[in-house]
Amino acid sequence: MRQAIAKFIERRDSTPAAVDPECIFVTGGASDAISRALRIILAKEGQGVLIPIPQYPLYHAAITLCNGHAIPYHLNEERGWSLDPADIRQALQAARERGIEVRALCLINPGNPTGSNLHAALLQETVQLCVQERLVLLADEVYQDNVYHSEDFCSAWKAAVQAGVEDELELFSFHSVSKGLVGECGRR
């Protein structure tokens, strides 16, 4: 199964960097995988994760269960619910000034609940920010088959390869087989 998933990622992203099946972890759904990743990342008190606002409530709840800090960064409605790396850096700095050890950045793309689809250049800038700031990237990409915009979906992995930081980026990429069906909650 992990070899099939690796081949899917290689076909989807058309990147020269191979995907190691040994780095693929299969769970009973993306929510389970996200909760497990957060328990690993938030191993001690005083740690936090940057999360988008608006966001899927799983993140805030799971971070709270791990005794972590949910650090909001706001998406810009006027720009199609896009993120702004400058806003992320401001939220990161403010959290660090409060003594929070920020460990990760959550990126939901395509967005839930907004339906936004981030373009490749912005994703490249975001993965570079994660490398520069030593943040694990939690790329929630479960709605990648539900894109109804002119621009194709670009994964965080593909953006990392395009930016040349795939060997430096710590990345959890989440996908689910339940979100690519017509008529379910992911339809935008």
Tab-separated table of C-alpha atoms in Angstrom:
chain	number	residue	atom	x	y	z
A	1	MET	CA	0.000	0.000	0.000
A	2	ARG	CA	2.789	2.429	0.879
A	3	GLN	CA	4.497	1.749	-2.477
A	4	ALA	CA	1.233	2.531	-4.282
A	5	ILE	CA	0.895	5.778	-2.310
A	6	ALA	CA	4.500	6.733	-3.160
A	7	LYS	CA	3.797	6.140	-6.859
A	8	PHE	CA	0.617	8.244	-6.585
A	9	ILE	CA	2.614	11.145	-5.090
A	10	GLU	CA	5.301	10.860	-7.780
A	11	ARG	CA	2.634	10.882	-10.553
A	12	ARG	CA	0.685	13.723	-8.941
A	13	ASP	CA	3.688	15.993	-8.453
A	14	SER	CA	5.812	15.094	-11.494
A	15	THR	CA	8.927	15.830	-9.447
A	16	PRO	CA	12.404	14.329	-9.854
A	17	ALA	CA	12.668	13.709	-6.094
A	18	ALA	CA	11.546	10.189	-5.290
A	19	VAL	CA	9.152	9.459	-2.446
A	20	ASP	CA	10.389	6.846	0.021
A	21	PRO	CA	7.578	4.390	0.905
A	22	GLU	CA	9.272	3.917	4.284
A	23	CYS	CA	8.338	7.534	5.083
A	24	ILE	CA	4.627	6.909	4.519
A	25	PHE	CA	2.430	6.194	7.531
A	26	VAL	CA	-1.091	4.859	6.964
A	27	THR	CA	-3.771	5.566	9.574
A	28	GLY	CA	-7.525	5.202	9.947
A	29	GLY	CA	-8.122	8.653	8.485
A	30	ALA	CA	-6.455	12.032	8.257
A	31	SER	CA	-7.828	13.219	11.604
A	32	ASP	CA	-6.077	10.332	13.353
A	33	ALA	CA	-2.830	11.111	11.516
A	34	ILE	CA	-3.054	14.817	12.388
A	35	SER	CA	-3.681	14.064	16.067
A	36	ARG	CA	-0.723	11.654	16.151
A	37	ALA	CA	1.582	14.177	14.492
A	38	LEU	CA	0.560	16.881	16.956
A	39	ARG	CA	1.280	14.559	19.898
A	40	ILE	CA	4.799	14.068	18.506
A	41	ILE	CA	5.389	17.764	17.826
A	42	LEU	CA	3.952	19.043	21.116
A	43	ALA	CA	6.022	16.809	23.382
A	44	LYS	CA	6.490	19.265	26.237
A	45	GLU	CA	4.811	22.233	27.865
A	46	GLY	CA	5.147	25.692	26.352
A	47	GLN	CA	5.105	24.572	22.712
A	48	GLY	CA	2.743	25.768	20.000
A	49	VAL	CA	1.540	25.440	16.430
A	50	LEU	CA	0.581	28.198	13.999
A	51	ILE	CA	-2.931	27.569	12.643
A	52	PRO	CA	-4.939	29.414	9.986
A	53	ILE	CA	-8.092	31.344	10.840
A	54	PRO	CA	-10.644	30.346	9.653
A	55	GLN	CA	-9.682	26.701	10.089
A	56	TYR	CA	-11.051	23.233	10.566
A	57	PRO	CA	-11.662	22.952	14.354
A	58	LEU	CA	-9.712	19.689	14.678
A	59	TYR	CA	-6.447	21.607	14.963
A	60	HIS	CA	-7.389	23.844	17.866
A	61	ALA	CA	-8.969	20.924	19.740
A	62	ALA	CA	-6.059	18.530	19.163
A	63	ILE	CA	-3.485	21.172	20.134
A	64	THR	CA	-5.437	21.867	23.325
A	65	LEU	CA	-5.542	18.126	24.141
A	66	CYS	CA	-1.737	18.087	23.801
A	67	ASN	CA	-1.482	21.037	26.252
A	68	GLY	CA	-0.076	23.117	23.418
A	69	HIS	CA	-0.717	26.648	22.245
A	70	ALA	CA	-2.788	27.283	19.108
A	71	ILE	CA	-1.258	30.374	17.519
A	72	PRO	CA	-3.570	31.971	14.951
A	73	TYR	CA	-2.551	33.535	11.672
A	74	HIS	CA	-5.338	35.081	9.629
A	75	LEU	CA	-6.195	34.314	6.027
A	76	ASN	CA	-7.079	37.268	3.812
A	77	GLU	CA	-10.655	37.085	2.509
A	78	GLU	CA	-10.127	39.883	-0.034
A	79	ARG	CA	-7.309	37.858	-1.620
A	80	GLY	CA	-9.350	34.669	-1.915
A	81	TRP	CA	-8.579	33.458	1.626
A	82	SER	CA	-4.887	33.389	0.854
A	83	LEU	CA	-2.180	33.423	3.469
A	84	ASP	CA	0.491	36.079	3.792
A	85	PRO	CA	3.961	34.938	4.928
A	86	ALA	CA	4.463	38.358	6.571
A	87	ASP	CA	1.391	37.731	8.770
A	88	ILE	CA	2.745	34.307	9.672
A	89	ARG	CA	6.083	35.834	10.658
A	90	GLN	CA	4.283	38.426	12.825
A	91	ALA	CA	2.265	35.728	14.617
A	92	LEU	CA	5.424	33.659	15.054
A	93	GLN	CA	7.358	36.587	16.530
A	94	ALA	CA	4.524	37.548	18.884
A	95	ALA	CA	4.280	33.948	20.158
A	96	ARG	CA	8.040	33.729	20.695
A	97	GLU	CA	7.940	37.023	22.625
A	98	ARG	CA	5.326	35.408	24.906
A	99	GLY	CA	7.771	32.551	25.556
A	100	ILE	CA	6.068	29.964	23.337
A	101	GLU	CA	8.342	27.559	21.490
A	102	VAL	CA	6.637	27.469	18.085
A	103	ARG	CA	7.241	24.044	16.596
A	104	ALA	CA	5.044	23.870	13.494
A	105	LEU	CA	2.936	25.643	10.904
A	106	CYS	CA	-0.395	24.170	9.862
A	107	LEU	CA	-1.318	24.797	6.237
A	108	ILE	CA	-4.726	23.680	4.964
A	109	ASN	CA	-4.628	23.586	1.166
A	110	PRO	CA	-7.106	23.480	-0.427
A	111	GLY	CA	-8.650	25.406	2.412
A	112	ASN	CA	-11.265	24.061	4.767
A	113	PRO	CA	-13.674	25.779	5.255
A	114	THR	CA	-12.727	28.436	2.669
A	115	GLY	CA	-12.139	26.331	-0.453
A	116	SER	CA	-9.076	28.440	-1.306
A	117	ASN	CA	-6.315	26.952	-3.450
A	118	LEU	CA	-2.836	28.409	-2.904
A	119	HIS	CA	-0.657	28.984	-5.958
A	120	ALA	CA	2.748	27.319	-6.313
A	121	ALA	CA	4.862	30.462	-5.793
A	122	LEU	CA	3.163	31.221	-2.472
A	123	LEU	CA	3.612	27.602	-1.378
A	124	GLN	CA	7.308	27.783	-2.269
A	125	GLU	CA	7.663	30.931	-0.160
A	126	THR	CA	5.852	29.197	2.713
A	127	VAL	CA	8.049	26.074	2.662
A	128	GLN	CA	11.125	28.308	2.609
A	129	LEU	CA	9.743	30.192	5.628
A	130	CYS	CA	9.363	26.859	7.460
A	131	VAL	CA	12.970	25.924	6.700
A	132	GLN	CA	14.280	29.359	7.747
A	133	GLU	CA	12.272	29.374	10.986
A	134	ARG	CA	12.816	25.658	11.733
A	135	LEU	CA	9.102	24.869	11.679
A	136	VAL	CA	7.602	21.493	10.879
A	137	LEU	CA	5.041	21.934	8.102
A	138	LEU	CA	1.710	20.215	8.679
A	139	ALA	CA	0.232	20.223	5.171
A	140	ASP	CA	-3.430	19.254	5.342
A	141	GLU	CA	-4.076	18.404	1.699
A	142	VAL	CA	-7.133	16.178	2.041
A	143	TYR	CA	-9.222	18.263	-0.364
A	144	GLN	CA	-6.687	18.159	-3.205
A	145	ASP	CA	-9.180	16.390	-5.485
A	146	ASN	CA	-11.820	19.049	-4.817
A	147	VAL	CA	-10.302	22.064	-6.582
A	148	TYR	CA	-12.758	24.144	-8.582
A	149	HIS	CA	-10.496	27.055	-9.510
A	150	SER	CA	-8.462	27.851	-12.602
A	151	GLU	CA	-5.157	26.950	-10.941
A	152	ASP	CA	-4.238	23.299	-10.395
A	153	PHE	CA	-3.490	21.946	-6.945
A	154	CYS	CA	0.180	22.127	-5.919
A	155	SER	CA	1.270	19.998	-2.978
A	156	ALA	CA	3.644	21.165	-0.273
A	157	TRP	CA	6.044	18.395	-1.335
A	158	LYS	CA	6.085	19.636	-4.938
A	159	ALA	CA	6.604	23.223	-3.724
A	160	ALA	CA	9.510	22.063	-1.534
A	161	VAL	CA	11.133	20.296	-4.494
A	162	GLN	CA	10.602	23.342	-6.726
A	163	ALA	CA	12.109	25.593	-4.018
A	164	GLY	CA	15.048	23.210	-3.580
A	165	VAL	CA	14.393	22.658	0.140
A	166	GLU	CA	12.957	19.120	0.116
A	167	ASP	CA	15.976	17.772	2.032
A	168	GLU	CA	15.712	20.508	4.690
A	169	LEU	CA	11.947	20.698	5.202
A	170	GLU	CA	10.299	18.643	7.942
A	171	LEU	CA	6.928	17.834	6.390
A	172	PHE	CA	3.808	15.934	7.374
A	173	SER	CA	1.487	15.789	4.370
A	174	PHE	CA	-2.028	14.539	5.093
A	175	HIS	CA	-4.388	13.026	2.546
A	176	SER	CA	-7.505	10.909	2.792
A	177	VAL	CA	-9.335	8.627	0.416
A	178	SER	CA	-12.698	9.848	1.736
A	179	LYS	CA	-12.503	13.430	0.450
A	180	GLY	CA	-12.270	12.943	-3.310
A	181	LEU	CA	-15.850	11.861	-3.905
A	182	VAL	CA	-18.609	13.913	-5.501
A	183	GLY	CA	-21.440	14.862	-3.177
A	184	GLU	CA	-19.609	14.851	0.127
A	185	CYS	CA	-18.463	17.659	2.409
A	186	GLY	CA	-15.414	18.615	0.362
A	187	ARG	CA	-17.403	19.722	-2.681
A	188	ARG	CA	-16.736	23.441	-3.203
